[in-house]
mmCIF file of C-alpha atoms and ligand atoms in Angstrom:
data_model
loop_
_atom_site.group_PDB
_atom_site.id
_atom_site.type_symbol
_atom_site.label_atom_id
_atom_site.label_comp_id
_atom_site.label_asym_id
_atom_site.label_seq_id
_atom_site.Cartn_x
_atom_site.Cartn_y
_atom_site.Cartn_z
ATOM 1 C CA UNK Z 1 -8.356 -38.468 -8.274
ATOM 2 C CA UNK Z 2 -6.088 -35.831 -6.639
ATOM 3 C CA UNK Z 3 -6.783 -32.335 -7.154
ATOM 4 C CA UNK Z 4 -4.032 -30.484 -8.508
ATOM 5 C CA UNK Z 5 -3.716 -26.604 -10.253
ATOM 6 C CA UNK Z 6 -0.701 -25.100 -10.780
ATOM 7 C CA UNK Z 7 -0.891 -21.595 -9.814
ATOM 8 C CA UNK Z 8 1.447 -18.616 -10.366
ATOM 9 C CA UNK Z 9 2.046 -14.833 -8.465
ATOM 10 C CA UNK Z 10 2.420 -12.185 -10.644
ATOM 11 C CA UNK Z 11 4.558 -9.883 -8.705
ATOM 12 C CA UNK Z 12 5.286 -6.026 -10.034
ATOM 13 C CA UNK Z 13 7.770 -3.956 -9.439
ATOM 14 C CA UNK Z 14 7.306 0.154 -9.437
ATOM 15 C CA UNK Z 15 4.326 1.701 -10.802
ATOM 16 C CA UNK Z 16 5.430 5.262 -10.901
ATOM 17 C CA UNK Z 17 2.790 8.350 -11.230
ATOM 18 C CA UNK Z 18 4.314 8.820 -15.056
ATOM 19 C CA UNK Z 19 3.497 4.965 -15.787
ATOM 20 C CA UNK Z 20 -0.159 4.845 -17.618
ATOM 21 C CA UNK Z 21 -2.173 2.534 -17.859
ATOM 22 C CA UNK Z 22 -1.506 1.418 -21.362
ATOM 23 C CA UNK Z 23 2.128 0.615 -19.786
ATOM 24 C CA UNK Z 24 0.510 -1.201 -16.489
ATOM 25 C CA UNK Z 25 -1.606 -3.243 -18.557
ATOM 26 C CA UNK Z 26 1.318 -4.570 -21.553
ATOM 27 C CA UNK Z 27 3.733 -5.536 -18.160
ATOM 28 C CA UNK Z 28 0.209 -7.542 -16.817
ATOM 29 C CA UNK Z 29 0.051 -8.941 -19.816
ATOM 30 C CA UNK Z 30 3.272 -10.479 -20.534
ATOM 31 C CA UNK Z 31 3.296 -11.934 -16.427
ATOM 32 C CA UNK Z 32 0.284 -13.725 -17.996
ATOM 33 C CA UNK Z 33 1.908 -14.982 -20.695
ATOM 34 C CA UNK Z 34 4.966 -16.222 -18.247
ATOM 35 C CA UNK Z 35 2.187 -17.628 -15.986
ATOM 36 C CA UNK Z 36 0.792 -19.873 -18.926
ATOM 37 C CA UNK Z 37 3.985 -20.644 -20.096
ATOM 38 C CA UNK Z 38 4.754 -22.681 -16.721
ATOM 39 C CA UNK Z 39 1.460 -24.202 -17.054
ATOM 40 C CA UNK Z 40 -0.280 -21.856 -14.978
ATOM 41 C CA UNK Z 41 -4.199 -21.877 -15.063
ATOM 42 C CA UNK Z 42 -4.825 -19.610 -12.597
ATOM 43 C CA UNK Z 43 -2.127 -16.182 -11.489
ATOM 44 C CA UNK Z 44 -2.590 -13.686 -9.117
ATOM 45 C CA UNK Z 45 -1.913 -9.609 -9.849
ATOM 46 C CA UNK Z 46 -1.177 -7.127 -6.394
ATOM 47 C CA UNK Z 47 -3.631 -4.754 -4.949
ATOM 48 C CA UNK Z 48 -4.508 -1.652 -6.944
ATOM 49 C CA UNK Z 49 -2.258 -2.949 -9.637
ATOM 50 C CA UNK Z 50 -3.319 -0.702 -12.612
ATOM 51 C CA UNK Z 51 -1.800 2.308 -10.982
ATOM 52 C CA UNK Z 52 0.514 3.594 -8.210
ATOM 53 C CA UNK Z 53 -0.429 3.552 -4.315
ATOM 54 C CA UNK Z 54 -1.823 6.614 -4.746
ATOM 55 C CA UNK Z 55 -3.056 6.879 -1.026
ATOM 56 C CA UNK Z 56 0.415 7.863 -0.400
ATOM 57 C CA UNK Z 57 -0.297 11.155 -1.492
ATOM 58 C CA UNK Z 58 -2.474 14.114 0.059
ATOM 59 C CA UNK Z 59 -5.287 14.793 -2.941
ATOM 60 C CA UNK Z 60 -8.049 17.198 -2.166
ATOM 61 C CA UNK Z 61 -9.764 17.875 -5.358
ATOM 62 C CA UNK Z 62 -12.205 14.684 -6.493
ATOM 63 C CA UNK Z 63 -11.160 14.711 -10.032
ATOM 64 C CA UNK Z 64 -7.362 14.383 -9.343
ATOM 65 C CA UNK Z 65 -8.273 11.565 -6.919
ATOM 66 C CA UNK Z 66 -10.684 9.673 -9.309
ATOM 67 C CA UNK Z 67 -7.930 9.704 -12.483
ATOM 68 C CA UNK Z 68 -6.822 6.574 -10.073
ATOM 69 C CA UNK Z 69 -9.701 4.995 -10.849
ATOM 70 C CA UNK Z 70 -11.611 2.675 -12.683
ATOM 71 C CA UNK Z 71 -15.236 3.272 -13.924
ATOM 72 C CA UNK Z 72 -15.596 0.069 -15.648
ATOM 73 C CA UNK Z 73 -14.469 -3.462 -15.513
ATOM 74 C CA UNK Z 74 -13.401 -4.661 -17.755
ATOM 75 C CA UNK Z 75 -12.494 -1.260 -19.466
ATOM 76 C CA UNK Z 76 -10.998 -0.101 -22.925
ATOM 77 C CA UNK Z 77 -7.689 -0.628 -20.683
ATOM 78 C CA UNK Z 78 -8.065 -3.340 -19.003
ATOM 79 C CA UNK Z 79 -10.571 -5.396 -21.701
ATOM 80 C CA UNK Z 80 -6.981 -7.099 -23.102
ATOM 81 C CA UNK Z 81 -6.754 -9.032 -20.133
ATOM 82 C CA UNK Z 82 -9.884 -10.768 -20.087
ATOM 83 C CA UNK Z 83 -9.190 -11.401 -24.222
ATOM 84 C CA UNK Z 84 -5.913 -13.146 -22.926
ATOM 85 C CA UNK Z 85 -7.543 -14.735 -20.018
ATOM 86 C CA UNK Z 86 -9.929 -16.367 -22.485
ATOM 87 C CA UNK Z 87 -7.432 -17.099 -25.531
ATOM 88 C CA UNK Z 88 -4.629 -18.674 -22.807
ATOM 89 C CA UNK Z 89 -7.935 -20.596 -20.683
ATOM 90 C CA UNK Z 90 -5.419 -18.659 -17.595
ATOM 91 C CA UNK Z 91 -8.162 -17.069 -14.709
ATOM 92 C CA UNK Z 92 -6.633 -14.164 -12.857
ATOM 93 C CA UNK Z 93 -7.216 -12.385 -9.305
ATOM 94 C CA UNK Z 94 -6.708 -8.163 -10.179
ATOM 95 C CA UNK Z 95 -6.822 -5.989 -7.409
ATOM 96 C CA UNK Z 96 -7.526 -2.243 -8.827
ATOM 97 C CA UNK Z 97 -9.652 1.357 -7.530
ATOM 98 C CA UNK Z 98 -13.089 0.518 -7.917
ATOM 99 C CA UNK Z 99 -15.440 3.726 -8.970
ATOM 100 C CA UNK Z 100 -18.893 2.546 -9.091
ATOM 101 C CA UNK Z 101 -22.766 3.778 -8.838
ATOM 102 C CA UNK Z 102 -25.234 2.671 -6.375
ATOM 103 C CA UNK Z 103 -28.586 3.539 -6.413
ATOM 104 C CA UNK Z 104 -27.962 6.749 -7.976
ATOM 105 C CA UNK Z 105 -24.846 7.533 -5.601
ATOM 106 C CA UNK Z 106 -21.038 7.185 -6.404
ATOM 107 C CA UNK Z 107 -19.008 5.155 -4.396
ATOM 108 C CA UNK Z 108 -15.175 4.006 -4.302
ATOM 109 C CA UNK Z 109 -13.560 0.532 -2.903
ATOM 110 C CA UNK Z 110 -10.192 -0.911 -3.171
ATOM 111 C CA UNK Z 111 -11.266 -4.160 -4.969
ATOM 112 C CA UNK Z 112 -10.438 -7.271 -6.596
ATOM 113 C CA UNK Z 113 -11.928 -10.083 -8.937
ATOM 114 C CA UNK Z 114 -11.560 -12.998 -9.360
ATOM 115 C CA UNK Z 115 -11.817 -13.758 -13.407
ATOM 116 C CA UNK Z 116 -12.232 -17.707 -14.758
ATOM 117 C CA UNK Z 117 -10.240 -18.927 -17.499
ATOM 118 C CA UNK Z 118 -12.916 -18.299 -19.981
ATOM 119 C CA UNK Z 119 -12.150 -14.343 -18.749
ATOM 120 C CA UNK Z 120 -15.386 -14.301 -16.927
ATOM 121 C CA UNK Z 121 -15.688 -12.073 -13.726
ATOM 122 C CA UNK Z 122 -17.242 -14.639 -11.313
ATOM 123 C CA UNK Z 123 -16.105 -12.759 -7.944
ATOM 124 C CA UNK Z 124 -15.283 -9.420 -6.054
ATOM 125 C CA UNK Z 125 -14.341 -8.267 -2.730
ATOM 126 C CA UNK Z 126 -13.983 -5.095 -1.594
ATOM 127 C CA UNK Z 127 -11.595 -4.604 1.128
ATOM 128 C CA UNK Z 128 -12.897 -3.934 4.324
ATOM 129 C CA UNK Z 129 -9.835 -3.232 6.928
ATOM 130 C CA UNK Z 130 -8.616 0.247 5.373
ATOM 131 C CA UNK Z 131 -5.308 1.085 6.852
ATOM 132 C CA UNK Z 132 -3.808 4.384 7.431
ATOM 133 C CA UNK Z 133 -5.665 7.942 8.320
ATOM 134 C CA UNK Z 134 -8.138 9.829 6.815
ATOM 135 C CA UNK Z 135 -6.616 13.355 7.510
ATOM 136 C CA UNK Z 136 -3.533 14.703 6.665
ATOM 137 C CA UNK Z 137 -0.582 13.907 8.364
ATOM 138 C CA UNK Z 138 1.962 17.268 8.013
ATOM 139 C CA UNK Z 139 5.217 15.520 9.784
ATOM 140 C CA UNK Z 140 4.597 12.103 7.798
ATOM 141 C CA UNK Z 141 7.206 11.028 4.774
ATOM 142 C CA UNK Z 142 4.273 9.849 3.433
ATOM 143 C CA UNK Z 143 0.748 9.378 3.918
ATOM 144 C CA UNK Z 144 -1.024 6.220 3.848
ATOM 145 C CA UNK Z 145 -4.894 7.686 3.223
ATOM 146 C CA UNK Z 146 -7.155 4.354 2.422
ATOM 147 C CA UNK Z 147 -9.345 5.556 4.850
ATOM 148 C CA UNK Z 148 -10.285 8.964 2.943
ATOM 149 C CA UNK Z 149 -10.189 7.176 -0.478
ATOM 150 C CA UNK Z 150 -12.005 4.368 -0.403
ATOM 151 C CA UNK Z 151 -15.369 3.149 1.498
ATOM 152 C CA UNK Z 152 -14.873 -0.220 3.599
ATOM 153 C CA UNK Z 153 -16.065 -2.991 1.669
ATOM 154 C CA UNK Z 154 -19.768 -3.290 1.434
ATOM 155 C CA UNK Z 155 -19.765 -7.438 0.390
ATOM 156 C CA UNK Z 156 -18.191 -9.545 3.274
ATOM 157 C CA UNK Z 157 -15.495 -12.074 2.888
ATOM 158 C CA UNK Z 158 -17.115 -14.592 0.273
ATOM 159 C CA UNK Z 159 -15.746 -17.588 -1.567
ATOM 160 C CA UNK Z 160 -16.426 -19.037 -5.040
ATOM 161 C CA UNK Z 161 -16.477 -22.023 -6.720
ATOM 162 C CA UNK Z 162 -13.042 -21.812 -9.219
ATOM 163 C CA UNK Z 163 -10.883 -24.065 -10.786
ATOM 164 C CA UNK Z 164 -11.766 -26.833 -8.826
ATOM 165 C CA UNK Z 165 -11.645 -25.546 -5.927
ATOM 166 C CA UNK Z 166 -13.603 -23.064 -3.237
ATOM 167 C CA UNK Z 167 -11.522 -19.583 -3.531
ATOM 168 C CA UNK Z 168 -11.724 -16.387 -1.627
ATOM 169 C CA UNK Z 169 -9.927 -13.267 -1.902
ATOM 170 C CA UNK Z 170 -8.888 -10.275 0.394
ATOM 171 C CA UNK Z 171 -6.700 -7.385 -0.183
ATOM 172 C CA UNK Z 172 -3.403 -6.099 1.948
ATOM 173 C CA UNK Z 173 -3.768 -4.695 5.392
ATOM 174 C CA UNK Z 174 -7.105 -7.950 5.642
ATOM 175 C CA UNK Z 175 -4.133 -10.395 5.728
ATOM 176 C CA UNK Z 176 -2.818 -8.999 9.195
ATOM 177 C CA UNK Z 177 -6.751 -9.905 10.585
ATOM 178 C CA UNK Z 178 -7.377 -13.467 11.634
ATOM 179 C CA UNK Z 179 -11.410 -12.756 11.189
ATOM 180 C CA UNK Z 180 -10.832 -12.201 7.500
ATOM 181 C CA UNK Z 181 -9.012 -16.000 6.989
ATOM 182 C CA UNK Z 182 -11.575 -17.736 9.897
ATOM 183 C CA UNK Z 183 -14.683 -16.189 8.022
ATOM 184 C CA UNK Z 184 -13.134 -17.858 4.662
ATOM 185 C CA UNK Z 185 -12.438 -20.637 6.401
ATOM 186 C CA UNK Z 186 -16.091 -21.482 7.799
ATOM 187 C CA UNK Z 187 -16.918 -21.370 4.656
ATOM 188 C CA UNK Z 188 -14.499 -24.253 3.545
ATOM 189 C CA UNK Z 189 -12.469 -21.576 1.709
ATOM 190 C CA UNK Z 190 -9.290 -24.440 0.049
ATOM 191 C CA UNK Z 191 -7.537 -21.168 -2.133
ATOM 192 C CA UNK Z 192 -7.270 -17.385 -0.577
ATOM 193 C CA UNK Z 193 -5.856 -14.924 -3.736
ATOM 194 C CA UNK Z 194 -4.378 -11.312 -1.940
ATOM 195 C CA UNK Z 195 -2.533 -8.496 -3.537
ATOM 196 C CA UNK Z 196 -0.881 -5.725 -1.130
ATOM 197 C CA UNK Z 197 1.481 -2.675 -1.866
ATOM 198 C CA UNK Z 198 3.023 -2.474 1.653
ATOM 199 C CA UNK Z 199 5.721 0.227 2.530
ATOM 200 C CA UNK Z 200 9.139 -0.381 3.675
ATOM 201 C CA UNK Z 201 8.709 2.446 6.437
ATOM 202 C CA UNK Z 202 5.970 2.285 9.256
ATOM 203 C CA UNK Z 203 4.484 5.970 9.537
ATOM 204 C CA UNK Z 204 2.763 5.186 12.562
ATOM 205 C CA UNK Z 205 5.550 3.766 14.535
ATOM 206 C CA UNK Z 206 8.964 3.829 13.747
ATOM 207 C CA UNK Z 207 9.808 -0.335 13.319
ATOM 208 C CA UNK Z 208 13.142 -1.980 12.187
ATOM 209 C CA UNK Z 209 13.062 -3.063 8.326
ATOM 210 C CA UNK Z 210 12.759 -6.058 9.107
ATOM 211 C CA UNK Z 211 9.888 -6.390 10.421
ATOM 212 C CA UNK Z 212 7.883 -5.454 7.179
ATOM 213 C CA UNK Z 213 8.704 -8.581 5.586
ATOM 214 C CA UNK Z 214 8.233 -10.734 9.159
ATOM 215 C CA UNK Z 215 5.151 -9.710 9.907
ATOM 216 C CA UNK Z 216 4.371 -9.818 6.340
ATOM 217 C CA UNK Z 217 4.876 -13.583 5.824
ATOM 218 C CA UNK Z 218 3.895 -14.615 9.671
ATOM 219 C CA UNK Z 219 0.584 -13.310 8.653
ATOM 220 C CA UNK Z 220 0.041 -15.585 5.542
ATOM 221 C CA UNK Z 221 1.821 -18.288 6.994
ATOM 222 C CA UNK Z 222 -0.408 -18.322 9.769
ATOM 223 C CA UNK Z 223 -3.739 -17.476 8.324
ATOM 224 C CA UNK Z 224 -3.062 -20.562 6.002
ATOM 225 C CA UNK Z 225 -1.976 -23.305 8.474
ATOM 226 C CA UNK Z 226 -5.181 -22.247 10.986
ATOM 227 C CA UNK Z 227 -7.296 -22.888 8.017
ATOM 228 C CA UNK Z 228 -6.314 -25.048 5.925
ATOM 229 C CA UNK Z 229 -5.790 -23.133 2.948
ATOM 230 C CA UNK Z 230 -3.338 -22.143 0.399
ATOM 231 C CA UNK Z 231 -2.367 -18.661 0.283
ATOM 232 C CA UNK Z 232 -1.079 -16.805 -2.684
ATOM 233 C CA UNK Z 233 -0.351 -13.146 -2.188
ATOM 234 C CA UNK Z 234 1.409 -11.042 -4.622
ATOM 235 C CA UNK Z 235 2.995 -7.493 -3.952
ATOM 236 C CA UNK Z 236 3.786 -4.234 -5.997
ATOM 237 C CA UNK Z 237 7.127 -3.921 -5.077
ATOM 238 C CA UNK Z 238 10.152 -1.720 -5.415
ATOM 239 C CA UNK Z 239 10.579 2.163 -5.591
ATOM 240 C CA UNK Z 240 7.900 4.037 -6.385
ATOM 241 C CA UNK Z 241 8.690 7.614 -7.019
ATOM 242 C CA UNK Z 242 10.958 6.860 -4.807
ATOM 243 C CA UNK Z 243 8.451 5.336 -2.058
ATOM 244 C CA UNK Z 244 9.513 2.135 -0.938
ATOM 245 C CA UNK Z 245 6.985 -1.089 -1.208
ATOM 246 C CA UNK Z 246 8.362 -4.398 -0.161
ATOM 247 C CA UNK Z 247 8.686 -7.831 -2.223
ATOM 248 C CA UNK Z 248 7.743 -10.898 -0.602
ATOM 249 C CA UNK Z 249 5.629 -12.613 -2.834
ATOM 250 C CA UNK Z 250 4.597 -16.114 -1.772
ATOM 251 C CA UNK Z 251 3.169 -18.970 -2.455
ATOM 252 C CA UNK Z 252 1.681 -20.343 1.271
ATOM 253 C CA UNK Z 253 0.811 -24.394 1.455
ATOM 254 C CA UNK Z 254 -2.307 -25.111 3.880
ATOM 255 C CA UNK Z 255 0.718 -26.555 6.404
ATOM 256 C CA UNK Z 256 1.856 -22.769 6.608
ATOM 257 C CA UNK Z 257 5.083 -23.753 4.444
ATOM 258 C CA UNK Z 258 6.192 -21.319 1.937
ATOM 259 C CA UNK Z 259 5.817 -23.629 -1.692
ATOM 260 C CA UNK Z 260 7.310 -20.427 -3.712
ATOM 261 C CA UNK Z 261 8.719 -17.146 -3.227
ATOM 262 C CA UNK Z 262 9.976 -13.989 -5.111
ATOM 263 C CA UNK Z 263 13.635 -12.977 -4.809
ATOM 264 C CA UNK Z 264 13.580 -9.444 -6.221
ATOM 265 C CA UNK Z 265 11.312 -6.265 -6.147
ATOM 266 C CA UNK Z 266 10.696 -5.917 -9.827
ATOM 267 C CA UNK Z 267 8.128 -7.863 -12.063
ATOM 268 C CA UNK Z 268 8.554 -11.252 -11.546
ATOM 269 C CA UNK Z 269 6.412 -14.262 -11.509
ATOM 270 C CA UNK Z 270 6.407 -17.855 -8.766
ATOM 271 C CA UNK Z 271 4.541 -20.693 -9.669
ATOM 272 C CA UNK Z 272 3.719 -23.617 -7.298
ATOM 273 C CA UNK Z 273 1.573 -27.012 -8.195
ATOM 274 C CA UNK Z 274 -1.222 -26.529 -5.935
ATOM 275 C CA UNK Z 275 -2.764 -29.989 -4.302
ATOM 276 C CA UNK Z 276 -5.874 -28.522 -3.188
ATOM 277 C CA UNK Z 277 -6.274 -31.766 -0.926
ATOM 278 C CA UNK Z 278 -3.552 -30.610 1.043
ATOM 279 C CA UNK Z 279 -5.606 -28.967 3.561
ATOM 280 C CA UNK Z 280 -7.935 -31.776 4.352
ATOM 281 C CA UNK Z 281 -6.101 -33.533 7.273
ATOM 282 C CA UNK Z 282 -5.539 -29.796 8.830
ATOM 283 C CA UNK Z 283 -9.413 -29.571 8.307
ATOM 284 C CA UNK Z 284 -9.972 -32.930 9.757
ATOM 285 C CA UNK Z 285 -7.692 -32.839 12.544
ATOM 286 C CA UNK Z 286 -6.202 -29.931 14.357
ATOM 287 C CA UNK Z 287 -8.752 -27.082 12.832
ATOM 288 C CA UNK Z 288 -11.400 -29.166 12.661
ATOM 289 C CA UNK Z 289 -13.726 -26.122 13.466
ATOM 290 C CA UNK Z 290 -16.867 -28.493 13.848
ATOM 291 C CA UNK Z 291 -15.061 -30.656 16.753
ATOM 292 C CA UNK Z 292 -12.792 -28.263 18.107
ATOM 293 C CA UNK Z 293 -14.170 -24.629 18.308
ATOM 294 C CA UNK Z 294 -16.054 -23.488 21.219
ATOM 295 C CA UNK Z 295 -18.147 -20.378 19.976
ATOM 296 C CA UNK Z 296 -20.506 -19.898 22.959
ATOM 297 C CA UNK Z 297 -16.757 -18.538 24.323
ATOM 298 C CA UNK Z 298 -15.897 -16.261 21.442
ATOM 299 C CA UNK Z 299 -18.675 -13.569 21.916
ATOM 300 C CA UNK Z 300 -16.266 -10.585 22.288
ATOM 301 C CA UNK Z 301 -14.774 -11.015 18.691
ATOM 302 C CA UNK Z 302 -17.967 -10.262 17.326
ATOM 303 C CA UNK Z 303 -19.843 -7.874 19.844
ATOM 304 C CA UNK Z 304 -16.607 -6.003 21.244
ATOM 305 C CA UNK Z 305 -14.801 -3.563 18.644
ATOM 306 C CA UNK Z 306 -11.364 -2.496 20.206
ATOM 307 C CA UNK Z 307 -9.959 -3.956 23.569
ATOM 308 C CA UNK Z 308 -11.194 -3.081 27.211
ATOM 309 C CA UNK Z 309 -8.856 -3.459 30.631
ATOM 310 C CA UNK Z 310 -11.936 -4.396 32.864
ATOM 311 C CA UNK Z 311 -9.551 -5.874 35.456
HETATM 312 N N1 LIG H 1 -0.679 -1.671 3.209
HETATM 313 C C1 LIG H 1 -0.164 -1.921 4.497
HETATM 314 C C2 LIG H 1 -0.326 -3.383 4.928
HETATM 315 O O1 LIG H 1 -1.160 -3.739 5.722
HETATM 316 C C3 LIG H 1 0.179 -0.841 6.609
HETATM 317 C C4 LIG H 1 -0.775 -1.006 5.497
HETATM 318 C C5 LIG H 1 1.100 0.171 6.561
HETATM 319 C C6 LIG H 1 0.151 -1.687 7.702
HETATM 320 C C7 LIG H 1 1.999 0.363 7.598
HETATM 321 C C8 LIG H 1 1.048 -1.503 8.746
HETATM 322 C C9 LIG H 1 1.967 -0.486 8.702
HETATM 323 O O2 LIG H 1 0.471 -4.177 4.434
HETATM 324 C C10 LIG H 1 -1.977 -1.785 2.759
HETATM 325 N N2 LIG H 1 -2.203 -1.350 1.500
HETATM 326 O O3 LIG H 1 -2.884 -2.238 3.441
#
């Protein structure tokens, strides 16, 4: 009996400092309601989608900063999602600020879950490659400061049994990292779920436009066809504040073929009937990691951090 699930992306446009979460949460909301209309069981929300990328902006003082996040999840604010989640039998990936105590000590992450259509949390990931700078950047249009915000992710790339099928998550800038897909994929990962809030300009390096998008979509493309998997990654798009995020939503098959995309950079959702048996022959055949790989050659990825002329 084939495995099927039709899935959706929940793309959203702007999220603009003004926008609270009240707002944030009603838009979610009726995406879900979209999603389950076109049969959706399972849809996928952006990266830190309860508020705007506030790691654009230079914050000093730890109360300011923390407004942007969550202390709870679910919360009074987000709690209507999980109601719906459970009411519509529709699972959702969220990607959202995480503010949390460990053993006594606060700590932050840019995090998702990964909630089951009875609108039980059955995963999280915390992202672990954090973009950007940590100090402030004077001659910058904007800054991009994940690295002074958040903590990398303390939980590894991990996969879950959903749906029917084994899913994994990761967040934004982890899409551009093979190691975050191959890690997922040793662990027969069939479904990865990603939200990112990527900028139209490059800080670090000025870039044409078009390579945003590009490298964007060669990324997921990719990362799916050399493991098998489908990819579903959904952006906050659109101005915000007037800071440009780009569009792109997609729907990736395990062949690397894009199933669904967004056309705009406002709210808008893609759905795509998911054969989660897709990926087998790629699994079997050209990545079959068990036949083909040849780890006692690969000890630099894990022992070496950044690259070394020797020669
Ligand atoms: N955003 C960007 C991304 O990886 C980034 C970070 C900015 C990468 C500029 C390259 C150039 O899509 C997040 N949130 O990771």
């Amino acid at each position: 009996m084939p495995r099927k699930l039709k899935a959706a992306v929940a793309q959203l446009g702007p999220i603009h400092l003004a926008d609270g979460r009240p707002a944030v949460v009603k838009r979610l909301l009726a995406l879900m309601r979209e999603a389950h209309a076109a049969g959706a069981r399972f849809v996928v929300f952006p990266e830190l989608a309860l508020t705007t990328f506030f790691p654009r902006y230079w914050m000093t003082d730890q109360n300011e900063i923390d407004r942007f996040f969550e202390r709870e999840m679910p919360g009074p604010d987000t709690q209507p999602l999980f109601d719906l989640a459970r009411e519509l039998g529709l699972g959702f990936y969220l990607g959202y600020a995480e503010l949390t105590q460990e053993k006594g000590e606060l700590h932050r992450y840019n995090t998702s879950i990964l909630v089951d259509a009875d609108g039980r949390i059955v995963g999280r990931y915390r992202k672990i490659h954090l973009p950007g700078h940590s100090e402030h950047l004077p001659d910058a249009p904007f800054q991009h400061l994940e690295k002074r915000y958040f903590e990398v992710g303390n939980e590894g790339f991990k996969v879950w049994r959903a749906f029917d099928a084994v899913v994994g998550m990761c967040i934004c800038n982890d899409r551009r990292w093979p190691e975050t897909f191959r890690v997922m994929g040793l662990q027969g990962v069939e479904i990865v779920a990603l939200g990112y809030n990527t900028p139209t300009e490059n800080i670090h390096h000025p870039e044409p436009l078009h390579l945003r998008m590009f490298h964007h979509l060669l990324a997921i493309q990719a990362n799916a066809y050399q493991n098998g998997t489908w990819v579903l990654a959904a952006a906050k798009a659109g101005k915000e504040d007037g800071f440009g995020l780009i569009g792109g939503s997609a729907i990736v098959a395990p062949t690397g073929e894009i199933a669904a995309r967004t056309l705009g950079e406002d709210d808008e959702v893609v759905t795509a009937t998911l054969d989660l048996d897709l990926g087998d022959y790629i699994k079997r055949t050209m990545f079959n990691f068990e036949k083909h790989r040849r780890i006692e050659h690969y000890r630099l990825i894990t022992e070496r951090t950044g690259a070394k002329v020797e020669v």
